[in-house]
Coordinates of C-alpha atoms in Angstrom, one line a residue:
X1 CA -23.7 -5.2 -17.8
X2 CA -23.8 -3.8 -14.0
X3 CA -19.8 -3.6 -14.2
X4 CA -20.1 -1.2 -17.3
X5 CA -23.4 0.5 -15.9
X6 CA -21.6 1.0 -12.5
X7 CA -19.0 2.8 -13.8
X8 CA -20.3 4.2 -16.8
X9 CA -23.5 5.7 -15.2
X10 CA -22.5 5.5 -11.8
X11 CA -19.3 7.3 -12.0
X12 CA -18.7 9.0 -15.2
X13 CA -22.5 10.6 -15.9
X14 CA -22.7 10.9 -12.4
X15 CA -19.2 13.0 -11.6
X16 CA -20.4 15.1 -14.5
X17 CA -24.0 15.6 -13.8
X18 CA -22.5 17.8 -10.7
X19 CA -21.3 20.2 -13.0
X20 CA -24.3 20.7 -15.6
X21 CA -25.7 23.7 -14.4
X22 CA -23.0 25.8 -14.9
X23 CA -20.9 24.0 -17.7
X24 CA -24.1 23.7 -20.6
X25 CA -21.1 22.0 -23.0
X26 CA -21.0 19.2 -21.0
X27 CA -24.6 18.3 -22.2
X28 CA -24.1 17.2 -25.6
X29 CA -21.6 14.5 -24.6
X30 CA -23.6 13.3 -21.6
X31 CA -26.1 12.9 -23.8
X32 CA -24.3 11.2 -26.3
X33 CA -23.2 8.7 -22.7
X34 CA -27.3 8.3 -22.1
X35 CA -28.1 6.9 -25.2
X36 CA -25.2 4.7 -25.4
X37 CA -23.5 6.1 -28.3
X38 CA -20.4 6.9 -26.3
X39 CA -19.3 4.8 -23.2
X40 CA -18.1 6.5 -20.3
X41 CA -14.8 5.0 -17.9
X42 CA -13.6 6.4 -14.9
X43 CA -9.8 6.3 -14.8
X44 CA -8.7 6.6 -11.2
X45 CA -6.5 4.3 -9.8
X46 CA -3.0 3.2 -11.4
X47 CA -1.0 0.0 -11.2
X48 CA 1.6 1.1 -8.8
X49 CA -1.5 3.1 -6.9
X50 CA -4.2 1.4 -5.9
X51 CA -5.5 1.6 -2.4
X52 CA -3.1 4.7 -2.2
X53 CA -4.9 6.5 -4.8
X54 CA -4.2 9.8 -3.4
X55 CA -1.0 9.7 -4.9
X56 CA -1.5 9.1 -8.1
X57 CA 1.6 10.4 -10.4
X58 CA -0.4 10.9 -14.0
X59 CA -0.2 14.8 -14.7
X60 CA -1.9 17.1 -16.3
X61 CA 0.2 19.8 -16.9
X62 CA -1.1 23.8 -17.3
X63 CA -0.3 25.6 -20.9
X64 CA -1.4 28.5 -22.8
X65 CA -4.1 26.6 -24.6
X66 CA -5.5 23.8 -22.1
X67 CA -3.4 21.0 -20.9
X68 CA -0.6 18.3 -21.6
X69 CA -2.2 14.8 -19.7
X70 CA 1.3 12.1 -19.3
X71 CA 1.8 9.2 -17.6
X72 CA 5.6 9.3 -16.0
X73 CA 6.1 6.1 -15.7
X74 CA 4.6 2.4 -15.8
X75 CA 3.4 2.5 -13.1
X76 CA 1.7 5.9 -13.1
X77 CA -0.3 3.9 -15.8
X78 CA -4.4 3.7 -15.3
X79 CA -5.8 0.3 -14.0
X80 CA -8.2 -1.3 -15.1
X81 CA -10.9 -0.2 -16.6
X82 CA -11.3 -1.1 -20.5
X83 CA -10.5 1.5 -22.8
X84 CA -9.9 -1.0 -26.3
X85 CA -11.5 0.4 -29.0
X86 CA -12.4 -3.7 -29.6
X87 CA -16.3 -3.5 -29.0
X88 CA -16.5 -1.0 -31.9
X89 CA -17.8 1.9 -29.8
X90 CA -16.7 5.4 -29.0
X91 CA -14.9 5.8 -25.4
X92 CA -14.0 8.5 -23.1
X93 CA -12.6 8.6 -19.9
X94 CA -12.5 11.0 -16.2
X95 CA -8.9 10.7 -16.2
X96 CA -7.3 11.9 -12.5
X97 CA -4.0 13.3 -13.0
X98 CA -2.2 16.0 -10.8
X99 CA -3.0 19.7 -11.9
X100 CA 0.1 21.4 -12.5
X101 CA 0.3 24.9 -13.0
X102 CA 3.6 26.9 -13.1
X103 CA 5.1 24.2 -11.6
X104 CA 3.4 23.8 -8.8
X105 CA 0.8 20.9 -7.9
X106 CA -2.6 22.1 -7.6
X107 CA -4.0 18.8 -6.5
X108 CA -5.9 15.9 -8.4
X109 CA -8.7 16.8 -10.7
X110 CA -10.5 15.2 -13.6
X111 CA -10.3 15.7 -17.2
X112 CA -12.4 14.5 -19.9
X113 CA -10.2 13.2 -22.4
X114 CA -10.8 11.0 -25.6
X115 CA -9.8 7.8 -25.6
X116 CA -10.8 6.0 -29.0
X117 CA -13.4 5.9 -32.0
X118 CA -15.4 3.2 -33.6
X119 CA -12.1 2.0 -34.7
X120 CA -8.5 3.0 -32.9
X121 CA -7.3 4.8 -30.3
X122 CA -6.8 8.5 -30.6
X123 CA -3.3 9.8 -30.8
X124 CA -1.0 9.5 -27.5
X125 CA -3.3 7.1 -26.2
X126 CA -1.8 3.6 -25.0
X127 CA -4.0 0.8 -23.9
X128 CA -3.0 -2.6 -23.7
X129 CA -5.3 -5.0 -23.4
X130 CA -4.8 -7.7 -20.5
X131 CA -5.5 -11.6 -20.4
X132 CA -9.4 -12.8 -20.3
X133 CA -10.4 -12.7 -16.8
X134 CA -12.3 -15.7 -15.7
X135 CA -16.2 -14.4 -14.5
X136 CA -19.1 -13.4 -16.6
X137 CA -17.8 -10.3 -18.0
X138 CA -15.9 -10.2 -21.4
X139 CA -15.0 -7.0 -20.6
X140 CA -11.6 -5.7 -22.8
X141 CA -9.9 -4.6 -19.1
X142 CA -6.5 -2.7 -20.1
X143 CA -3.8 -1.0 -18.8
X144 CA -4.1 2.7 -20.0
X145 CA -1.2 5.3 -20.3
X146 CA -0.9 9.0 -21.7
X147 CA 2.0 10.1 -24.0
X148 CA 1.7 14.2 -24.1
X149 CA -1.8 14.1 -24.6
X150 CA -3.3 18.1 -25.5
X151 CA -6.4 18.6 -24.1
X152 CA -8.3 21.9 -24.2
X153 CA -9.3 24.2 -21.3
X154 CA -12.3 22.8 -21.3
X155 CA -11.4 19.1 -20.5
X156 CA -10.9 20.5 -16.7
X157 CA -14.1 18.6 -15.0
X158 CA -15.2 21.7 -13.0
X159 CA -17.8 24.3 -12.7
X160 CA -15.7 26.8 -13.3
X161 CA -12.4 26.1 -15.9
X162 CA -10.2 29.2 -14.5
X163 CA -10.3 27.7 -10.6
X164 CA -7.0 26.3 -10.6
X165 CA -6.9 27.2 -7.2
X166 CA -4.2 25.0 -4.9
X167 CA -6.6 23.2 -2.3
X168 CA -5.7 24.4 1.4
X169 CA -6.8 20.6 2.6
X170 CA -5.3 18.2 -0.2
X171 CA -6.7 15.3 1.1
X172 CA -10.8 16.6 1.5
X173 CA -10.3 17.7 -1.9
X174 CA -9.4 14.5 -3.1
X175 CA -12.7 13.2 -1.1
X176 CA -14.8 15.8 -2.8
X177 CA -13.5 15.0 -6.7
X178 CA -14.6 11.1 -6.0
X179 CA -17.7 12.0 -4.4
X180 CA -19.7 9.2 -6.9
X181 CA -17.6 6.7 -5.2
X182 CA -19.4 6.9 -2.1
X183 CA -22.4 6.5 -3.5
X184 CA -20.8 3.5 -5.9
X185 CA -19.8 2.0 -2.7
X186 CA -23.4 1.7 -1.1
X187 CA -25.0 1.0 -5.0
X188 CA -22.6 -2.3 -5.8
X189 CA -23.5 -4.6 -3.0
X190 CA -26.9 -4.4 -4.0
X191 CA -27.3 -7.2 -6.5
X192 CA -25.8 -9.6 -3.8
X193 CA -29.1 -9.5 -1.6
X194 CA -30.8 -10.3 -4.5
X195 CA -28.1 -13.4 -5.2
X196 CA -28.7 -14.3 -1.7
X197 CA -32.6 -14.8 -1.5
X198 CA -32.3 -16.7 -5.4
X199 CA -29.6 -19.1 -3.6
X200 CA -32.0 -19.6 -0.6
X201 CA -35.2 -20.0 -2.8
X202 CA -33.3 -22.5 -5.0
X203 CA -31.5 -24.6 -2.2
X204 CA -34.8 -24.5 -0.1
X205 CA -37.5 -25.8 -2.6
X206 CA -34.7 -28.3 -3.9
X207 CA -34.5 -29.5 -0.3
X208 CA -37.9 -30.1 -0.4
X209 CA -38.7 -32.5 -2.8
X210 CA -34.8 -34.1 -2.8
X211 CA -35.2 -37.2 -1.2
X212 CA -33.5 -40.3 0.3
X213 CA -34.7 -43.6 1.2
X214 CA -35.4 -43.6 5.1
X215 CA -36.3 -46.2 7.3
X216 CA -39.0 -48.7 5.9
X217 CA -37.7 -47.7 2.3
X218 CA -40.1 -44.3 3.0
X219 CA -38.3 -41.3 0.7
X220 CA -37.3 -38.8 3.2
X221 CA -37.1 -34.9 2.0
X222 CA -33.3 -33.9 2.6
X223 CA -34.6 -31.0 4.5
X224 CA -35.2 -33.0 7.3
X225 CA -31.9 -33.4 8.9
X226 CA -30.8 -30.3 10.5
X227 CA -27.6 -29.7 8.5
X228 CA -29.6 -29.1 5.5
X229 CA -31.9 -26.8 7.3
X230 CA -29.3 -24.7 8.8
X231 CA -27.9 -23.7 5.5
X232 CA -31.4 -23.0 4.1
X233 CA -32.9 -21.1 7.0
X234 CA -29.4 -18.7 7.2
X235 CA -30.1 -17.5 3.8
X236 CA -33.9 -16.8 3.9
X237 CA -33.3 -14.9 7.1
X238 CA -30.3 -12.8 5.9
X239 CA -32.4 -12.2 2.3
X240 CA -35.0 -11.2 4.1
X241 CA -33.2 -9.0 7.2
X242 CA -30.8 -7.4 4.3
X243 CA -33.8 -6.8 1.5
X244 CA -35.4 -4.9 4.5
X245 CA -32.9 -2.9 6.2
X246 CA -31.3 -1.9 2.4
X247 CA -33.5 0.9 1.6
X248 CA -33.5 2.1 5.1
X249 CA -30.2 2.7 4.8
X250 CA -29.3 4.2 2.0
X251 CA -32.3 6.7 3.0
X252 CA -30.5 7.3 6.0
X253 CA -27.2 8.3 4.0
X254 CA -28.3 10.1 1.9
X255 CA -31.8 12.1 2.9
X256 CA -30.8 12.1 6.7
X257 CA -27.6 13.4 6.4
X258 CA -25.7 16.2 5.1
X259 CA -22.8 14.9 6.7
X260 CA -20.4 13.8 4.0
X261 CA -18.2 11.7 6.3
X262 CA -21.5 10.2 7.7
X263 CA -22.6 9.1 4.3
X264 CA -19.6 7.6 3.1
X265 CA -19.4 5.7 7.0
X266 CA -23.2 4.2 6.2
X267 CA -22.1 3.0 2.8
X268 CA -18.8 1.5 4.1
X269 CA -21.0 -0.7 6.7
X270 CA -23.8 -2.1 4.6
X271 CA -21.4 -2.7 1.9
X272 CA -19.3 -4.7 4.1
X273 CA -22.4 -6.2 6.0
X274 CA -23.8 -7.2 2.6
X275 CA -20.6 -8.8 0.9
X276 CA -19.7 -10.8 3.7
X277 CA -23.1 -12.2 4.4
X278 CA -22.9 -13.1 0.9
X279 CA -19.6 -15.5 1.2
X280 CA -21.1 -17.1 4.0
X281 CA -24.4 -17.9 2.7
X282 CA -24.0 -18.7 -0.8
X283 CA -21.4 -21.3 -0.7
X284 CA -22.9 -23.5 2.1
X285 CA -25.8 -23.6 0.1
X286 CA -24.8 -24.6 -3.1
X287 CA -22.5 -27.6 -1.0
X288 CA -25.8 -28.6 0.6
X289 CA -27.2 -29.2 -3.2
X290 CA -24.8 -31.8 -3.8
X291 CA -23.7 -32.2 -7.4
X292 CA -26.7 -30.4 -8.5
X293 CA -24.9 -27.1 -7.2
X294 CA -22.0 -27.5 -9.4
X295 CA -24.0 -26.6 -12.2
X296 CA -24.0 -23.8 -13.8
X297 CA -28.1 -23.9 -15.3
X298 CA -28.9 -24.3 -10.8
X299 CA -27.9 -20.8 -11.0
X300 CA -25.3 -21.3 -7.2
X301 CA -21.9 -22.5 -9.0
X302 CA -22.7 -19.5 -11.7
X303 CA -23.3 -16.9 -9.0
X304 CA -20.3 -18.7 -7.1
X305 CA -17.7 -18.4 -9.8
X306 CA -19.2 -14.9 -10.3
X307 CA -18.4 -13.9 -7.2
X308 CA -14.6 -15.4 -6.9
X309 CA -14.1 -13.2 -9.6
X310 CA -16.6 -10.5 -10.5
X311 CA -18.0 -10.4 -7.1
X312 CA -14.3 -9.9 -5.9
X313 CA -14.2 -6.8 -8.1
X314 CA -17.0 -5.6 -5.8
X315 CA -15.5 -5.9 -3.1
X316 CA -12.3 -4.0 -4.6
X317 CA -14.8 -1.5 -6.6
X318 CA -15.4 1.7 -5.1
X319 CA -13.1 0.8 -2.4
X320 CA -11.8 -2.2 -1.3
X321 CA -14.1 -3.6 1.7
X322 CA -10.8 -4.4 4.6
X323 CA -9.5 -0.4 3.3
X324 CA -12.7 1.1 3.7
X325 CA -13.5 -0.4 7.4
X326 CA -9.8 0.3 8.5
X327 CA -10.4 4.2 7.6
X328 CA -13.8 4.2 9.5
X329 CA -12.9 2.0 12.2
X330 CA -10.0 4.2 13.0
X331 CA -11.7 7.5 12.7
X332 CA -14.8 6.2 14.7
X333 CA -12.6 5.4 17.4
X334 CA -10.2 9.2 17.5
X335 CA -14.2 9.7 18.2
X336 CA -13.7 12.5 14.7
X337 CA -17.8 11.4 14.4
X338 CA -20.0 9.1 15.4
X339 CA -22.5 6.6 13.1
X340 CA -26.4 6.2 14.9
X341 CA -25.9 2.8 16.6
X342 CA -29.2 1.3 18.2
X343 CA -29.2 1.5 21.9
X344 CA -27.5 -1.3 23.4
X345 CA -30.4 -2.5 25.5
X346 CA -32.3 -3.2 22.3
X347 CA -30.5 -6.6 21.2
X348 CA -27.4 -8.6 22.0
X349 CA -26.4 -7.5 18.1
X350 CA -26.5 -3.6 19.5
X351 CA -25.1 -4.3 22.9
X352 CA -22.3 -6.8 20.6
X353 CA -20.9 -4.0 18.5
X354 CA -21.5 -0.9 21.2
X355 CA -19.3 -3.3 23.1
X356 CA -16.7 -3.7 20.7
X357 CA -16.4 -0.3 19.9
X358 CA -15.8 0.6 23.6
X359 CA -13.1 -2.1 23.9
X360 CA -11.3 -1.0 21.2
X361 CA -11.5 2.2 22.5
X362 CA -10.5 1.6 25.7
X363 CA -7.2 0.1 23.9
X364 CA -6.1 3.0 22.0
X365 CA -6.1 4.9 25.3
X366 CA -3.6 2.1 26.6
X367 CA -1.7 3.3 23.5
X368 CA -1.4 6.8 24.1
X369 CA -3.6 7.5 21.3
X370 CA -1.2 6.8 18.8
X371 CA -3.0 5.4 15.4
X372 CA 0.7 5.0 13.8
X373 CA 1.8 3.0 16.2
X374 CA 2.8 -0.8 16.0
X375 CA 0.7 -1.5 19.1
X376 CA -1.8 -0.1 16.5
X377 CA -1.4 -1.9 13.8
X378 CA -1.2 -5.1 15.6
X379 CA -3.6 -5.2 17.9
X380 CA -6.2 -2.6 16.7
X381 CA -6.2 -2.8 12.8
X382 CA -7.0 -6.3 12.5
X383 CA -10.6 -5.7 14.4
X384 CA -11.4 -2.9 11.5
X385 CA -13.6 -5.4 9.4
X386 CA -15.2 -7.3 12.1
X387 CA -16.3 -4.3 14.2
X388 CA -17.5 -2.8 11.2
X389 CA -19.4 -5.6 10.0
X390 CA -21.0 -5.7 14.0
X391 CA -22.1 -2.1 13.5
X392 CA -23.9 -3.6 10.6
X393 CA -25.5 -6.2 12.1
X394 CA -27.1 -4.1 15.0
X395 CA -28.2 -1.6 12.5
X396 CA -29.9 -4.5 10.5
X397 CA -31.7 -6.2 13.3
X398 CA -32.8 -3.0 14.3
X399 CA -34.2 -2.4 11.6
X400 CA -35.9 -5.6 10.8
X401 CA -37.2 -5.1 14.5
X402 CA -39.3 -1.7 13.8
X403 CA -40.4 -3.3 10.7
X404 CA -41.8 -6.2 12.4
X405 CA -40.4 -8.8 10.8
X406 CA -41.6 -13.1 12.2
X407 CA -39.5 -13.3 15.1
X408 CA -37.9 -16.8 13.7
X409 CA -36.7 -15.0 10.9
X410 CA -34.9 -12.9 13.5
X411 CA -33.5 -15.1 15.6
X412 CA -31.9 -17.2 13.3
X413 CA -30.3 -14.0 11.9
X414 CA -29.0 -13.4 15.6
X415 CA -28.2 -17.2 16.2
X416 CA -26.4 -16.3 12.6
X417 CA -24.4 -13.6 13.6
X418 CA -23.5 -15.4 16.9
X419 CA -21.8 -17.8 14.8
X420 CA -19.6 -15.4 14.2
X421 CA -17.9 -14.3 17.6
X422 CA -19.2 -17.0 19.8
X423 CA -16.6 -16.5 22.3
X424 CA -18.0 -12.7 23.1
X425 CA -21.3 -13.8 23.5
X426 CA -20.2 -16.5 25.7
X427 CA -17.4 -13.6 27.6
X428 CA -19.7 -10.9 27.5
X429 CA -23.2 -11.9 26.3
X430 CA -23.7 -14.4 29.1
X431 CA -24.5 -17.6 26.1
X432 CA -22.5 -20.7 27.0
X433 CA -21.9 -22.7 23.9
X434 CA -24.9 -24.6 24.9
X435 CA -27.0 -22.2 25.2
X436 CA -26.0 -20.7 22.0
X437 CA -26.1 -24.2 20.5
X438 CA -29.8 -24.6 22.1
X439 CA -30.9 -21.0 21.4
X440 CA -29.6 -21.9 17.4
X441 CA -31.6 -25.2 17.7
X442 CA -35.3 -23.5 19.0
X443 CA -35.1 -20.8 16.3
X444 CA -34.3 -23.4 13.7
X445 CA -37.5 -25.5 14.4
X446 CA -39.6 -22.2 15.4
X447 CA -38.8 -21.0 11.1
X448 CA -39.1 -24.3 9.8
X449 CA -42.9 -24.7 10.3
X450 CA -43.4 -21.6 7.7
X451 CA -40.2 -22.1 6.2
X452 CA -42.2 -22.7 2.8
X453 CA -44.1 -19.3 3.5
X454 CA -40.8 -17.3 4.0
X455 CA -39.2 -18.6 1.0
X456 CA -41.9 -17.2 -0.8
X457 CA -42.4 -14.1 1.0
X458 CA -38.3 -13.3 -0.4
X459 CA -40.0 -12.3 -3.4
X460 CA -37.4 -14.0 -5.7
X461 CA -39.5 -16.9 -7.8
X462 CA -40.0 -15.3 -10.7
X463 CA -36.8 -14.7 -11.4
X464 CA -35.1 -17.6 -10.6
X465 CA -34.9 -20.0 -13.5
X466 CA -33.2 -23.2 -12.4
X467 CA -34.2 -26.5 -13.3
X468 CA -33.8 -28.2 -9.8
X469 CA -36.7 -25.7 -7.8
X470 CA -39.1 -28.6 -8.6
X471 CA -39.5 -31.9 -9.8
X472 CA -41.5 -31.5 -12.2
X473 CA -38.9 -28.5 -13.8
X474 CA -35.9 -30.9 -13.5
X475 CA -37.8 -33.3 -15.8
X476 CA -39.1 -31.2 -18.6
X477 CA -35.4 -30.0 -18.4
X478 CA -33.8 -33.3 -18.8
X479 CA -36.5 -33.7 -21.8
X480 CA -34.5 -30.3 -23.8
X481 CA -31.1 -31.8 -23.2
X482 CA -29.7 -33.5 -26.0
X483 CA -29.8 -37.5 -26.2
X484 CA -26.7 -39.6 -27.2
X485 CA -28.3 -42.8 -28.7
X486 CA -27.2 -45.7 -30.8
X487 CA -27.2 -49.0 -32.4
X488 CA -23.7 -50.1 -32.0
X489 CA -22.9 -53.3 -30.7
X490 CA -20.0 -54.1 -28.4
X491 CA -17.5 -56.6 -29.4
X492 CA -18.1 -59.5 -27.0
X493 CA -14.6 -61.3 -25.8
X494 CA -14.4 -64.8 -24.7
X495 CA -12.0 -65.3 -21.9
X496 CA -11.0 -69.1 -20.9
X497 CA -11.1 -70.0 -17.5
X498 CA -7.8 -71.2 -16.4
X499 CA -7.0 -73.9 -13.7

């Protein structure tokens, strides 16, 4: 359901709601798309033209009564989104294809075109359906192409259907026609904060009442030994830094900012500060559960196999996460703008990624500048994600610092992040391994006090559904689940001893 309302609200009522004002027959179909009676997909990308989506090859070809839409080639054909008429419901689709007019190209723009009915595909559209992919969605995902397609002048997804006019800076223009994926790219990462606190909540009451037999046959709560607790505390201190600094941010793209480039740059960070926290959280969990957290009904192997497949699909949706840093990383440091970064005095996490930026800068000087280079690409593009992901991390702890969250909470989301470039901290940060390893150890035992508190404070229980939060559930579960019984009786064999 969030795949087909990200892209159906997101990015196809959205990239039409721009254009309402001043095209009044867009209305009726838009509101055909808000009650449901017609689903929206956004056909961008193609299968040879994915991250290089700029150059897309479908065109849309200028005549005397509107325009011809055709895909050239296979690989000019439109990936992925699912355009079967299979689920017995109308479809239409933003196609981007390359306006040509008298021959010339006038840059990529969007058309509304038809794509099926209740029942088949309209004529000179192609959509073949690919294999099942493994996740939660059951989602007909097809390869779409165009044979000759007519569409009228008004299927041109502008304000105003005579500006054919040949954009002076092809590329901005481009930006501005996806302007919803910016916004797409801060709005998908937002269900994984929620998957993060609901993995903490689950793991940490589980490791509550789990128990082994200790010395003196005494049950001992598994949360006791330290490499339990680590896994625990990391994820109530992430889903509770993350949950905070969220709606902070997206406030700050997009009512503190009429910078587009600024916008998009805000999104790109907590998208990739979110989904990465997310792969390191979740799985070390769900280990720590035992064989309790290979079940799907404990909710951590369902929202782990979700994310090896759907949640991948985030991170590829509205731009792929390593793309989108490499773009921002390398325009933050040609200095073209600059994000709001914390002042480096105010944490290591600020002083960590001001530091970082500075030393990559420093190396593209040593390079002449030169962005294209190989010295680039081999020493500079690599750091894209990880500086990005700093950025994000400063900017989080910031934020959870004016907000006043318990100072365990933030230091094991620093001791967290430490974990992650130990060797600066140790270079630069003046930490030994040690004294990281100590510093980890006091904020541990400072959380775990009120760890039951915090858990609850993540505002997550009454959503979380899985047997194994308490005893008590895991029983009356067990009670619901069918029981195999019998009255067979096995055939007994009589074996002779031999001497």
């Amino acid at each position: 359901m969030f795949t087909i309302i990200a892209a159906h609200v997101g990015l196809a009522i959205g990239t039409l709601s721009r254009h309402l004002k001043k095209r009044p027959d867009f209305k009726p179909l838009v509101d055909r798309m808000l009650r449901f009676e017609t689903v929206g997909i956004y056909l961008l990308t193609e299968r040879g033209h994915g991250l290089d989506a700029f150059n897309i090859e479908t065109t849309a070809t200028k005549t005397a009564d509107g325009y011809l839409l055709h895909t050239p080639r296979e690989e000019a054909a439109k990936f992925m989104p699912a355009s079967t008429p299979s689920f017995g419901i109308p479809k239409v689709a933003l196609v981007m294809a390359r306006l040509i007019v008298d021959g010339r190209d006038h840059g990529s723009r969007f058309f509304v075109t038809p794509i099926c009915n209740e029942h088949e595909m309209y004529d000179g559209v192609h959509s073949v359906r690919l294999p099942p992919r493994s996740g939660t969605a059951p989602l007909d995902f097809s390869i779409t192409s165009f044979d000759h397609v007519h569409l009228p002048p008004t299927a041109l997804v502008s304000s105003d259907i005579l500006d054919y006019t040949e954009p002076t800076q092809s590329l901005e223009a481009w930006w501005d026609e996806i302007w919803r994926i910016q916004l797409g790219t801060m709005a998908v990462p937002a269900p994984w904060i929620s998957a993060i606190k609901a993995v903490a909540y689950i793991g940490g009451r589980y490791s509550m009442h789990r128990c082994l037999v200790g010395k003196k046959s005494k049950p001992v709560p598994i949360i006791t030994f330290r490499t339990q607790q680590w896994p625990v505390v990391h994820a109530t201190a992430v889903g509770m830094v993350m949950a905070n600094w969220y709606p902070l941010v997206i406030d700050q793209a997009m009512s503190k900012t009429a910078d587009p480039r600024i916008r998009h740059a805000m999104s790109v960070i907590a998208k990739a500060t979110i989904c990465r926290h997310f792969q390191r959280c979740v799985p070390e969990v769900a280990e720590r559960c035992g064989a309790q957290g290979t079940f799907e009904h404990n909710y951590m192997a369902r929202i782990e196999k979700e994310f090896k497949n759907d949640g991948k699909g985030v991170i590829i949706a509205e731009g792929d996460i390593l793309t989108l840093c490499i773009r921002l990383f390398s325009e933050l440091l040609q200095k073209r703008y600059d994000v709001p970064l914390p002042d480096p005095s105010e944490s290591l996490l600020a002083l960590h990624a001001s530091s970082l930026l500075e030393e990559n800068v420093a190396l593209l000087k040593s390079i002449d500048g030169d962005y294209r280079s190989d010295s680039f690409n081999a020493l500079i593009l690599p750091q894209s994600q990880p500086v990005v992901e700093a950025i994000g991390h400063a900017l989080a702890y910031s934020a959870a610092l004016r907000a006043n969250l318990p100072q365990p909470i933030l230091d094991v989301y620093e001791c967290a992040v430490i974990r992650q470039d130990s060797a600066w901290y140790s270079e630069e940060g003046g930490l030994s391994r040690l004294t990281q390893r100590r510093r980890e150890d006091a904020a541990v035992s400072a959380m775990l006090p009120d760890l039951s508190s915090y858990l609850e404070q993540l505002e997550i229980a009454k959503y979380v559904q899985a047997p194994i939060v308490t005893d008590a559930g895991w029983k009356d579960y067990l009670a619901d689940l069918p029981i195999h019984t019998g009255a067979a009786v096995p055939d007994v064999e009589f074996i002779q001893a031999m001497l």
